[in-house]
Amino acid sequence: MNVKRKIVFVYNPISGSHKLLPVVPIIEKFINNDIYDYEIINTQHKGHATEIAREYAARRYDAVIAVGGDGTVNEVGCGLIGSDTALGIIPCGSGNGLARHLGIPIDPFKAVKWLDKSIFTDIDYGTMNGQPFFCTCGVGFDAKVSDSFSKAGTRGVLTYLESIMKEIATYHNETYKLSFDNSSETFEAFFITCANADQWGNNAFIAPTASLQDGLLDVIAAHPFNVVDAPLIAFQLFNRQIDKNPKVSVRKCNGVTITREKEGPAHYDGDPVIMGREIRIEIVPSGLKVLIPDKRRGI
């Protein structure tokens, strides 16, 4: 008789644009009870998902499944770093960046069903002044938008676009110094993103060639551009071609220090935070176990 996998679903009931979707009944109806012994726990406050993940990793569960958006995924992942317990995802957020990169279905019903054929693998993660991230982190315009989006009363793509339009009218480029192991450069930029995965979310591919298993960060700098350049940049962003744009530079590295003019907004996996002038970003190779669909071999 096969031994069942022990898993726990960590559910954020206020996550993203799927607040009204009955995700828990979907799990209870379609989970394969021949394969899994499972529990479902609702998060109660910020940071609770990390606490749950650490507890169940210590109990040697096979996986902790984040049921929510990128913030929930980040919290669960933080609690599993360095353990033998894998991160799984039932995406219910606004962007679902890591789930999309891993090839996990965005539809919650399909996401529950793929668990039956999931496999374990290791991926890299990044740190931003010690704070782990799994998709992207950055400074500049995307950080301002993340801050505005977090304060909005609703979630979803439309709210995100509204946040972009609100911030772009008054946003000013900043000057940054990027210090790598053996070189440095200083320039003005619209934003700087450090990517572990290939996208911000919603299939906005900010780092089309990024891999979760190459031990490298993709550092993307959007240099100043005008309104005439914007439509092409937007088109290329959603068609895996942003690295072809002359206003965008990409460098692969295992770490970078960003120095800016003053403290201000930054973000990790879309979660806004205020950080100082100097920010150190590094990659940690193969530091997190994840569940992925069996068909998705290369990530």
PDB file of C-alpha atoms in Angstrom:
ATOM      1  CA  MET A   1       0.000   0.000   0.000  1.00  0.00           C
ATOM      2  CA  ASN A   2       1.388   3.411  -0.993  1.00  0.00           C
ATOM      3  CA  VAL A   3       2.075   5.932   1.766  1.00  0.00           C
ATOM      4  CA  LYS A   4      -0.046   9.042   1.383  1.00  0.00           C
ATOM      5  CA  ARG A   5       1.545  12.471   1.042  1.00  0.00           C
ATOM      6  CA  LYS A   6       0.904  14.727   4.023  1.00  0.00           C
ATOM      7  CA  ILE A   7       0.050  18.261   2.936  1.00  0.00           C
ATOM      8  CA  VAL A   8      -1.545  21.373   4.407  1.00  0.00           C
ATOM      9  CA  PHE A   9      -3.347  24.083   2.458  1.00  0.00           C
ATOM     10  CA  VAL A  10      -2.716  27.602   3.762  1.00  0.00           C
ATOM     11  CA  TYR A  11      -5.643  29.689   2.579  1.00  0.00           C
ATOM     12  CA  ASN A  12      -5.748  33.487   2.465  1.00  0.00           C
ATOM     13  CA  PRO A  13      -9.494  34.264   2.371  1.00  0.00           C
ATOM     14  CA  ILE A  14      -8.995  37.886   1.256  1.00  0.00           C
ATOM     15  CA  SER A  15      -6.457  37.266  -1.494  1.00  0.00           C
ATOM     16  CA  GLY A  16      -6.573  38.961  -4.887  1.00  0.00           C
ATOM     17  CA  SER A  17      -9.556  39.047  -7.206  1.00  0.00           C
ATOM     18  CA  HIS A  18     -10.892  35.596  -6.202  1.00  0.00           C
ATOM     19  CA  LYS A  19     -12.253  36.494  -2.770  1.00  0.00           C
ATOM     20  CA  LEU A  20     -15.726  35.267  -3.652  1.00  0.00           C
ATOM     21  CA  LEU A  21     -14.582  32.034  -5.309  1.00  0.00           C
ATOM     22  CA  PRO A  22     -15.362  28.976  -3.153  1.00  0.00           C
ATOM     23  CA  VAL A  23     -11.799  27.621  -3.239  1.00  0.00           C
ATOM     24  CA  VAL A  24     -12.070  25.553  -0.062  1.00  0.00           C
ATOM     25  CA  PRO A  25     -15.092  23.535  -1.330  1.00  0.00           C
ATOM     26  CA  ILE A  26     -13.185  22.961  -4.591  1.00  0.00           C
ATOM     27  CA  ILE A  27     -10.258  21.522  -2.634  1.00  0.00           C
ATOM     28  CA  GLU A  28     -12.501  19.369  -0.463  1.00  0.00           C
ATOM     29  CA  LYS A  29     -14.435  18.005  -3.443  1.00  0.00           C
ATOM     30  CA  PHE A  30     -11.587  17.353  -5.888  1.00  0.00           C
ATOM     31  CA  ILE A  31      -8.535  16.518  -3.774  1.00  0.00           C
ATOM     32  CA  ASN A  32      -7.445  12.925  -4.352  1.00  0.00           C
ATOM     33  CA  ASN A  33      -7.903  11.251  -0.971  1.00  0.00           C
ATOM     34  CA  ASP A  34      -6.079   8.162  -2.198  1.00  0.00           C
ATOM     35  CA  ILE A  35      -2.899  10.212  -2.543  1.00  0.00           C
ATOM     36  CA  TYR A  36      -3.165  12.893   0.149  1.00  0.00           C
ATOM     37  CA  ASP A  37      -3.811  13.318   3.840  1.00  0.00           C
ATOM     38  CA  TYR A  38      -4.561  17.024   4.089  1.00  0.00           C
ATOM     39  CA  GLU A  39      -5.584  19.901   6.319  1.00  0.00           C
ATOM     40  CA  ILE A  40      -6.833  23.395   5.444  1.00  0.00           C
ATOM     41  CA  ILE A  41      -5.864  26.384   7.606  1.00  0.00           C
ATOM     42  CA  ASN A  42      -7.042  29.965   7.112  1.00  0.00           C
ATOM     43  CA  THR A  43      -4.532  32.738   7.696  1.00  0.00           C
ATOM     44  CA  GLN A  44      -5.482  35.231  10.381  1.00  0.00           C
ATOM     45  CA  HIS A  45      -2.942  38.028   9.962  1.00  0.00           C
ATOM     46  CA  LYS A  46       0.110  39.146   8.013  1.00  0.00           C
ATOM     47  CA  GLY A  47       2.957  36.710   8.578  1.00  0.00           C
ATOM     48  CA  HIS A  48       0.642  33.903   9.715  1.00  0.00           C
ATOM     49  CA  ALA A  49       1.328  31.854   6.566  1.00  0.00           C
ATOM     50  CA  THR A  50       5.051  31.854   7.377  1.00  0.00           C
ATOM     51  CA  GLU A  51       4.341  30.632  10.904  1.00  0.00           C
ATOM     52  CA  ILE A  52       2.146  27.810   9.599  1.00  0.00           C
ATOM     53  CA  ALA A  53       4.701  26.787   6.978  1.00  0.00           C
ATOM     54  CA  ARG A  54       7.514  26.607   9.545  1.00  0.00           C
ATOM     55  CA  GLU A  55       5.384  24.535  11.891  1.00  0.00           C
ATOM     56  CA  TYR A  56       4.451  21.973   9.247  1.00  0.00           C
ATOM     57  CA  ALA A  57       7.982  21.852   7.849  1.00  0.00           C
ATOM     58  CA  ALA A  58       9.155  20.993  11.365  1.00  0.00           C
ATOM     59  CA  ARG A  59       6.528  18.235  11.403  1.00  0.00           C
ATOM     60  CA  ARG A  60       8.054  16.938   8.139  1.00  0.00           C
ATOM     61  CA  TYR A  61       4.984  17.382   5.976  1.00  0.00           C
ATOM     62  CA  ASP A  62       5.592  16.710   2.294  1.00  0.00           C
ATOM     63  CA  ALA A  63       4.215  20.056   1.125  1.00  0.00           C
ATOM     64  CA  VAL A  64       2.562  23.274   2.223  1.00  0.00           C
ATOM     65  CA  ILE A  65       0.184  24.582  -0.447  1.00  0.00           C
ATOM     66  CA  ALA A  66      -0.251  28.367  -0.645  1.00  0.00           C
ATOM     67  CA  VAL A  67      -3.842  29.174  -1.623  1.00  0.00           C
ATOM     68  CA  GLY A  68      -3.708  32.846  -2.475  1.00  0.00           C
ATOM     69  CA  GLY A  69      -1.725  35.450  -4.351  1.00  0.00           C
ATOM     70  CA  ASP A  70       1.944  36.347  -4.604  1.00  0.00           C
ATOM     71  CA  GLY A  71       1.992  37.682  -1.049  1.00  0.00           C
ATOM     72  CA  THR A  72       0.692  34.401   0.378  1.00  0.00           C
ATOM     73  CA  VAL A  73       3.144  32.460  -1.803  1.00  0.00           C
ATOM     74  CA  ASN A  74       5.991  34.614  -0.509  1.00  0.00           C
ATOM     75  CA  GLU A  75       4.993  34.084   3.125  1.00  0.00           C
ATOM     76  CA  VAL A  76       4.695  30.306   2.746  1.00  0.00           C
ATOM     77  CA  GLY A  77       7.945  30.116   0.796  1.00  0.00           C
ATOM     78  CA  CYS A  78       9.770  32.080   3.511  1.00  0.00           C
ATOM     79  CA  GLY A  79       8.680  29.485   6.047  1.00  0.00           C
ATOM     80  CA  LEU A  80       9.946  26.574   3.939  1.00  0.00           C
ATOM     81  CA  ILE A  81      13.402  27.826   2.899  1.00  0.00           C
ATOM     82  CA  GLY A  82      16.074  25.234   3.600  1.00  0.00           C
ATOM     83  CA  SER A  83      13.586  22.542   4.614  1.00  0.00           C
ATOM     84  CA  ASP A  84      12.605  19.274   2.941  1.00  0.00           C
ATOM     85  CA  THR A  85       8.994  20.430   2.702  1.00  0.00           C
ATOM     86  CA  ALA A  86       7.902  21.678  -0.722  1.00  0.00           C
ATOM     87  CA  LEU A  87       5.930  24.778  -1.644  1.00  0.00           C
ATOM     88  CA  GLY A  88       2.794  24.127  -3.699  1.00  0.00           C
ATOM     89  CA  ILE A  89       0.486  26.778  -5.128  1.00  0.00           C
ATOM     90  CA  ILE A  90      -3.235  27.081  -5.811  1.00  0.00           C
ATOM     91  CA  PRO A  91      -3.166  30.553  -7.419  1.00  0.00           C
ATOM     92  CA  CYS A  92      -5.923  32.911  -6.310  1.00  0.00           C
ATOM     93  CA  GLY A  93      -4.226  36.289  -6.577  1.00  0.00           C
ATOM     94  CA  SER A  94      -4.035  39.240  -8.919  1.00  0.00           C
ATOM     95  CA  GLY A  95      -0.703  38.481 -10.591  1.00  0.00           C
ATOM     96  CA  ASN A  96       0.246  34.877  -9.754  1.00  0.00           C
ATOM     97  CA  GLY A  97       3.767  35.380 -11.069  1.00  0.00           C
ATOM     98  CA  LEU A  98       5.508  32.314  -9.622  1.00  0.00           C
ATOM     99  CA  ALA A  99       2.591  29.992 -10.390  1.00  0.00           C
ATOM    100  CA  ARG A 100       2.586  31.122 -14.019  1.00  0.00           C
ATOM    101  CA  HIS A 101       6.342  30.596 -14.371  1.00  0.00           C
ATOM    102  CA  LEU A 102       6.067  27.117 -12.869  1.00  0.00           C
ATOM    103  CA  GLY A 103       3.313  26.175 -15.318  1.00  0.00           C
ATOM    104  CA  ILE A 104       0.635  25.775 -12.636  1.00  0.00           C
ATOM    105  CA  PRO A 105      -2.920  26.284 -13.958  1.00  0.00           C
ATOM    106  CA  ILE A 106      -4.461  29.591 -12.911  1.00  0.00           C
ATOM    107  CA  ASP A 107      -7.928  28.049 -12.658  1.00  0.00           C
ATOM    108  CA  PRO A 108      -8.237  26.770  -9.049  1.00  0.00           C
ATOM    109  CA  PHE A 109     -10.134  23.618 -10.110  1.00  0.00           C
ATOM    110  CA  LYS A 110      -7.391  22.671 -12.562  1.00  0.00           C
ATOM    111  CA  ALA A 111      -4.740  23.613 -10.028  1.00  0.00           C
ATOM    112  CA  VAL A 112      -6.175  21.170  -7.485  1.00  0.00           C
ATOM    113  CA  LYS A 113      -6.317  18.413 -10.102  1.00  0.00           C
ATOM    114  CA  TRP A 114      -2.697  18.879 -11.222  1.00  0.00           C
ATOM    115  CA  LEU A 115      -1.516  18.020  -7.711  1.00  0.00           C
ATOM    116  CA  ASP A 116      -2.185  14.361  -8.554  1.00  0.00           C
ATOM    117  CA  LYS A 117       0.652  14.387 -11.088  1.00  0.00           C
ATOM    118  CA  SER A 118       2.972  16.897  -9.458  1.00  0.00           C
ATOM    119  CA  ILE A 119       6.683  16.306  -8.931  1.00  0.00           C
ATOM    120  CA  PHE A 120       9.251  17.792  -6.559  1.00  0.00           C
ATOM    121  CA  THR A 121      12.124  19.985  -7.725  1.00  0.00           C
ATOM    122  CA  ASP A 122      14.454  22.653  -6.295  1.00  0.00           C
ATOM    123  CA  ILE A 123      14.475  26.310  -7.343  1.00  0.00           C
ATOM    124  CA  ASP A 124      16.551  29.382  -6.539  1.00  0.00           C
ATOM    125  CA  TYR A 125      15.286  32.304  -4.517  1.00  0.00           C
ATOM    126  CA  GLY A 126      16.542  35.839  -4.030  1.00  0.00           C
ATOM    127  CA  THR A 127      17.082  38.122  -1.060  1.00  0.00           C
ATOM    128  CA  MET A 128      16.640  41.887  -0.873  1.00  0.00           C
ATOM    129  CA  ASN A 129      18.489  43.214   2.154  1.00  0.00           C
ATOM    130  CA  GLY A 130      17.871  39.763   3.633  1.00  0.00           C
ATOM    131  CA  GLN A 131      14.157  39.601   2.725  1.00  0.00           C
ATOM    132  CA  PRO A 132      13.471  36.529   0.559  1.00  0.00           C
ATOM    133  CA  PHE A 133      11.657  36.865  -2.745  1.00  0.00           C
ATOM    134  CA  PHE A 134      10.791  34.248  -5.342  1.00  0.00           C
ATOM    135  CA  CYS A 135       9.686  36.182  -8.456  1.00  0.00           C
ATOM    136  CA  THR A 136      11.010  39.730  -8.578  1.00  0.00           C
ATOM    137  CA  CYS A 137      12.062  42.675  -6.476  1.00  0.00           C
ATOM    138  CA  GLY A 138      12.855  46.210  -7.505  1.00  0.00           C
ATOM    139  CA  VAL A 139      12.929  49.952  -7.128  1.00  0.00           C
ATOM    140  CA  GLY A 140      11.554  52.817  -9.150  1.00  0.00           C
ATOM    141  CA  PHE A 141       8.208  53.068 -10.892  1.00  0.00           C
ATOM    142  CA  ASP A 142       7.060  49.472 -10.307  1.00  0.00           C
ATOM    143  CA  ALA A 143       7.727  49.928  -6.586  1.00  0.00           C
ATOM    144  CA  LYS A 144       5.617  53.105  -6.560  1.00  0.00           C
ATOM    145  CA  VAL A 145       2.805  51.254  -8.344  1.00  0.00           C
ATOM    146  CA  SER A 146       3.047  48.344  -5.872  1.00  0.00           C
ATOM    147  CA  ASP A 147       2.671  50.823  -3.015  1.00  0.00           C
ATOM    148  CA  SER A 148      -0.329  52.488  -4.636  1.00  0.00           C
ATOM    149  CA  PHE A 149      -1.919  49.132  -5.509  1.00  0.00           C
ATOM    150  CA  SER A 150      -1.546  47.886  -1.921  1.00  0.00           C
ATOM    151  CA  LYS A 151      -3.558  50.878  -0.674  1.00  0.00           C
ATOM    152  CA  ALA A 152      -6.398  50.469  -3.193  1.00  0.00           C
ATOM    153  CA  GLY A 153      -9.755  49.249  -1.969  1.00  0.00           C
ATOM    154  CA  THR A 154     -10.019  46.512  -4.601  1.00  0.00           C
ATOM    155  CA  ARG A 155      -7.649  44.123  -6.392  1.00  0.00           C
ATOM    156  CA  GLY A 156      -7.320  42.766  -9.916  1.00  0.00           C
ATOM    157  CA  VAL A 157      -5.871  43.861 -13.242  1.00  0.00           C
ATOM    158  CA  LEU A 158      -8.099  46.940 -13.627  1.00  0.00           C
ATOM    159  CA  THR A 159      -7.087  48.253 -10.218  1.00  0.00           C
ATOM    160  CA  TYR A 160      -3.438  47.668 -11.101  1.00  0.00           C
ATOM    161  CA  LEU A 161      -3.841  49.646 -14.336  1.00  0.00           C
ATOM    162  CA  GLU A 162      -5.534  52.435 -12.382  1.00  0.00           C
ATOM    163  CA  SER A 163      -2.534  52.529 -10.039  1.00  0.00           C
ATOM    164  CA  ILE A 164      -0.198  52.840 -13.036  1.00  0.00           C
ATOM    165  CA  MET A 165      -2.158  55.768 -14.466  1.00  0.00           C
ATOM    166  CA  LYS A 166      -2.275  57.465 -11.070  1.00  0.00           C
ATOM    167  CA  GLU A 167       1.478  57.270 -10.486  1.00  0.00           C
ATOM    168  CA  ILE A 168       2.809  57.893 -13.990  1.00  0.00           C
ATOM    169  CA  ALA A 169       1.493  61.471 -14.113  1.00  0.00           C
ATOM    170  CA  THR A 170       3.828  62.646 -11.343  1.00  0.00           C
ATOM    171  CA  TYR A 171       6.657  60.097 -11.423  1.00  0.00           C
ATOM    172  CA  HIS A 172      10.272  61.236 -11.958  1.00  0.00           C
ATOM    173  CA  ASN A 173      13.190  59.034 -12.963  1.00  0.00           C
ATOM    174  CA  GLU A 174      15.956  58.467 -10.421  1.00  0.00           C
ATOM    175  CA  THR A 175      19.713  58.010 -10.657  1.00  0.00           C
ATOM    176  CA  TYR A 176      21.066  54.637  -9.569  1.00  0.00           C
ATOM    177  CA  LYS A 177      24.492  53.117  -9.120  1.00  0.00           C
ATOM    178  CA  LEU A 178      24.633  49.366  -9.755  1.00  0.00           C
ATOM    179  CA  SER A 179      27.637  47.601  -8.239  1.00  0.00           C
ATOM    180  CA  PHE A 180      28.458  44.090  -9.408  1.00  0.00           C
ATOM    181  CA  ASP A 181      31.362  41.860  -8.329  1.00  0.00           C
ATOM    182  CA  ASN A 182      33.934  43.446 -10.637  1.00  0.00           C
ATOM    183  CA  SER A 183      32.254  46.524 -12.072  1.00  0.00           C
ATOM    184  CA  SER A 184      29.791  49.325 -11.453  1.00  0.00           C
ATOM    185  CA  GLU A 185      27.733  51.739 -13.521  1.00  0.00           C
ATOM    186  CA  THR A 186      25.633  54.812 -12.763  1.00  0.00           C
ATOM    187  CA  PHE A 187      22.658  55.929 -14.820  1.00  0.00           C
ATOM    188  CA  GLU A 188      19.154  57.360 -14.721  1.00  0.00           C
ATOM    189  CA  ALA A 189      16.329  54.820 -14.874  1.00  0.00           C
ATOM    190  CA  PHE A 190      12.558  54.534 -14.839  1.00  0.00           C
ATOM    191  CA  PHE A 191      12.802  51.349 -12.790  1.00  0.00           C
ATOM    192  CA  ILE A 192      15.216  48.550 -11.934  1.00  0.00           C
ATOM    193  CA  THR A 193      13.908  45.025 -11.470  1.00  0.00           C
ATOM    194  CA  CYS A 194      15.883  42.038 -10.202  1.00  0.00           C
ATOM    195  CA  ALA A 195      14.205  38.877 -11.442  1.00  0.00           C
ATOM    196  CA  ASN A 196      14.409  35.262 -10.358  1.00  0.00           C
ATOM    197  CA  ALA A 197      11.306  34.273 -12.359  1.00  0.00           C
ATOM    198  CA  ASP A 198      10.435  35.543 -15.813  1.00  0.00           C
ATOM    199  CA  GLN A 199       7.519  37.827 -14.961  1.00  0.00           C
ATOM    200  CA  TRP A 200       5.933  40.302 -12.574  1.00  0.00           C
ATOM    201  CA  GLY A 201       2.618  38.450 -12.950  1.00  0.00           C
ATOM    202  CA  ASN A 202      -0.331  38.520 -15.348  1.00  0.00           C
ATOM    203  CA  ASN A 203       2.103  37.326 -18.069  1.00  0.00           C
ATOM    204  CA  ALA A 204       4.015  40.626 -18.017  1.00  0.00           C
ATOM    205  CA  PHE A 205       7.386  39.099 -18.926  1.00  0.00           C
ATOM    206  CA  ILE A 206       9.926  41.514 -17.488  1.00  0.00           C
ATOM    207  CA  ALA A 207      12.739  38.909 -17.715  1.00  0.00           C
ATOM    208  CA  PRO A 208      11.966  36.602 -20.668  1.00  0.00           C
ATOM    209  CA  THR A 209      15.160  34.534 -20.324  1.00  0.00           C
ATOM    210  CA  ALA A 210      15.099  34.162 -16.534  1.00  0.00           C
ATOM    211  CA  SER A 211      15.404  30.665 -15.070  1.00  0.00           C
ATOM    212  CA  LEU A 212      14.542  29.505 -11.568  1.00  0.00           C
ATOM    213  CA  GLN A 213      17.389  26.999 -11.663  1.00  0.00           C
ATOM    214  CA  ASP A 214      20.402  28.820 -13.154  1.00  0.00           C
ATOM    215  CA  GLY A 215      21.793  30.372  -9.958  1.00  0.00           C
ATOM    216  CA  LEU A 216      21.555  33.855 -11.489  1.00  0.00           C
ATOM    217  CA  LEU A 217      19.525  37.037 -11.177  1.00  0.00           C
ATOM    218  CA  ASP A 218      18.355  38.944 -14.244  1.00  0.00           C
ATOM    219  CA  VAL A 219      18.847  42.662 -13.543  1.00  0.00           C
ATOM    220  CA  ILE A 220      16.609  44.713 -15.837  1.00  0.00           C
ATOM    221  CA  ALA A 221      16.936  48.482 -16.125  1.00  0.00           C
ATOM    222  CA  ALA A 222      14.374  50.565 -18.000  1.00  0.00           C
ATOM    223  CA  HIS A 223      16.191  53.691 -19.126  1.00  0.00           C
ATOM    224  CA  PRO A 224      14.292  56.985 -19.588  1.00  0.00           C
ATOM    225  CA  PHE A 225      11.770  56.906 -22.420  1.00  0.00           C
ATOM    226  CA  ASN A 226       8.987  59.132 -23.694  1.00  0.00           C
ATOM    227  CA  VAL A 227       5.326  58.610 -24.439  1.00  0.00           C
ATOM    228  CA  VAL A 228       6.083  57.605 -28.034  1.00  0.00           C
ATOM    229  CA  ASP A 229       8.164  54.640 -26.782  1.00  0.00           C
ATOM    230  CA  ALA A 230       5.517  53.395 -24.338  1.00  0.00           C
ATOM    231  CA  PRO A 231       3.246  51.362 -26.691  1.00  0.00           C
ATOM    232  CA  LEU A 232       6.145  49.315 -28.076  1.00  0.00           C
ATOM    233  CA  ILE A 233       7.519  48.679 -24.582  1.00  0.00           C
ATOM    234  CA  ALA A 234       4.088  47.507 -23.401  1.00  0.00           C
ATOM    235  CA  PHE A 235       3.698  45.244 -26.437  1.00  0.00           C
ATOM    236  CA  GLN A 236       7.140  43.717 -25.928  1.00  0.00           C
ATOM    237  CA  LEU A 237       6.521  43.245 -22.209  1.00  0.00           C
ATOM    238  CA  PHE A 238       3.552  40.956 -22.864  1.00  0.00           C
ATOM    239  CA  ASN A 239       5.210  39.157 -25.779  1.00  0.00           C
ATOM    240  CA  ARG A 240       8.488  38.062 -24.154  1.00  0.00           C
ATOM    241  CA  GLN A 241      10.465  40.657 -26.114  1.00  0.00           C
ATOM    242  CA  ILE A 242      11.211  43.413 -23.585  1.00  0.00           C
ATOM    243  CA  ASP A 243      14.926  42.489 -23.610  1.00  0.00           C
ATOM    244  CA  LYS A 244      15.026  43.441 -27.315  1.00  0.00           C
ATOM    245  CA  ASN A 245      14.052  47.061 -26.633  1.00  0.00           C
ATOM    246  CA  PRO A 246      16.932  49.591 -26.880  1.00  0.00           C
ATOM    247  CA  LYS A 247      15.575  51.426 -23.824  1.00  0.00           C
ATOM    248  CA  VAL A 248      15.980  48.282 -21.687  1.00  0.00           C
ATOM    249  CA  SER A 249      19.225  46.666 -20.538  1.00  0.00           C
ATOM    250  CA  VAL A 250      19.572  43.204 -18.995  1.00  0.00           C
ATOM    251  CA  ARG A 251      22.496  41.765 -17.046  1.00  0.00           C
ATOM    252  CA  LYS A 252      22.761  38.341 -15.438  1.00  0.00           C
ATOM    253  CA  CYS A 253      24.663  38.089 -12.150  1.00  0.00           C
ATOM    254  CA  ASN A 254      24.641  36.376  -8.755  1.00  0.00           C
ATOM    255  CA  GLY A 255      24.329  39.620  -6.829  1.00  0.00           C
ATOM    256  CA  VAL A 256      24.082  43.401  -7.157  1.00  0.00           C
ATOM    257  CA  THR A 257      24.080  46.421  -4.854  1.00  0.00           C
ATOM    258  CA  ILE A 258      21.745  49.255  -5.851  1.00  0.00           C
ATOM    259  CA  THR A 259      22.592  52.704  -4.486  1.00  0.00           C
ATOM    260  CA  ARG A 260      20.090  55.490  -5.049  1.00  0.00           C
ATOM    261  CA  GLU A 261      19.748  59.153  -4.138  1.00  0.00           C
ATOM    262  CA  LYS A 262      17.534  58.684  -1.089  1.00  0.00           C
ATOM    263  CA  GLU A 263      15.453  56.106   0.747  1.00  0.00           C
ATOM    264  CA  GLY A 264      12.075  55.287  -0.718  1.00  0.00           C
ATOM    265  CA  PRO A 265       9.723  52.587  -1.978  1.00  0.00           C
ATOM    266  CA  ALA A 266      10.916  49.150  -3.018  1.00  0.00           C
ATOM    267  CA  HIS A 267       9.043  45.906  -3.521  1.00  0.00           C
ATOM    268  CA  TYR A 268       9.587  42.172  -3.214  1.00  0.00           C
ATOM    269  CA  ASP A 269       7.094  39.895  -4.995  1.00  0.00           C
ATOM    270  CA  GLY A 270       4.834  42.926  -5.332  1.00  0.00           C
ATOM    271  CA  ASP A 271       4.794  43.654  -1.595  1.00  0.00           C
ATOM    272  CA  PRO A 272       5.779  47.316  -1.032  1.00  0.00           C
ATOM    273  CA  VAL A 273       8.324  48.325   1.587  1.00  0.00           C
ATOM    274  CA  ILE A 274      10.386  51.426   2.387  1.00  0.00           C
ATOM    275  CA  MET A 275      14.137  50.807   2.159  1.00  0.00           C
ATOM    276  CA  GLY A 276      17.244  52.934   2.472  1.00  0.00           C
ATOM    277  CA  ARG A 277      19.635  54.297  -0.139  1.00  0.00           C
ATOM    278  CA  GLU A 278      21.645  51.068  -0.437  1.00  0.00           C
ATOM    279  CA  ILE A 279      19.977  47.764  -1.270  1.00  0.00           C
ATOM    280  CA  ARG A 280      21.807  44.447  -1.627  1.00  0.00           C
ATOM    281  CA  ILE A 281      20.167  41.781  -3.767  1.00  0.00           C
ATOM    282  CA  GLU A 282      21.528  38.228  -4.015  1.00  0.00           C
ATOM    283  CA  ILE A 283      20.538  34.847  -5.396  1.00  0.00           C
ATOM    284  CA  VAL A 284      20.456  31.656  -3.302  1.00  0.00           C
ATOM    285  CA  PRO A 285      20.747  28.632  -5.611  1.00  0.00           C
ATOM    286  CA  SER A 286      18.443  25.624  -5.075  1.00  0.00           C
ATOM    287  CA  GLY A 287      17.226  26.940  -1.734  1.00  0.00           C
ATOM    288  CA  LEU A 288      13.532  26.015  -1.963  1.00  0.00           C
ATOM    289  CA  LYS A 289      11.666  22.824  -2.865  1.00  0.00           C
ATOM    290  CA  VAL A 290       8.522  23.263  -4.968  1.00  0.00           C
ATOM    291  CA  LEU A 291       5.789  21.160  -6.533  1.00  0.00           C
ATOM    292  CA  ILE A 292       5.401  21.546 -10.290  1.00  0.00           C
ATOM    293  CA  PRO A 293       3.296  19.799 -12.958  1.00  0.00           C
ATOM    294  CA  ASP A 294       5.075  16.676 -14.182  1.00  0.00           C
ATOM    295  CA  LYS A 295       5.079  17.928 -17.767  1.00  0.00           C
ATOM    296  CA  ARG A 296       7.009  21.077 -16.788  1.00  0.00           C
ATOM    297  CA  ARG A 297      10.618  19.841 -16.802  1.00  0.00           C
ATOM    298  CA  GLY A 298      12.528  23.023 -17.598  1.00  0.00           C
ATOM    299  CA  ILE A 299      11.914  26.033 -15.356  1.00  0.00           C
TER     300      ILE A 299
END
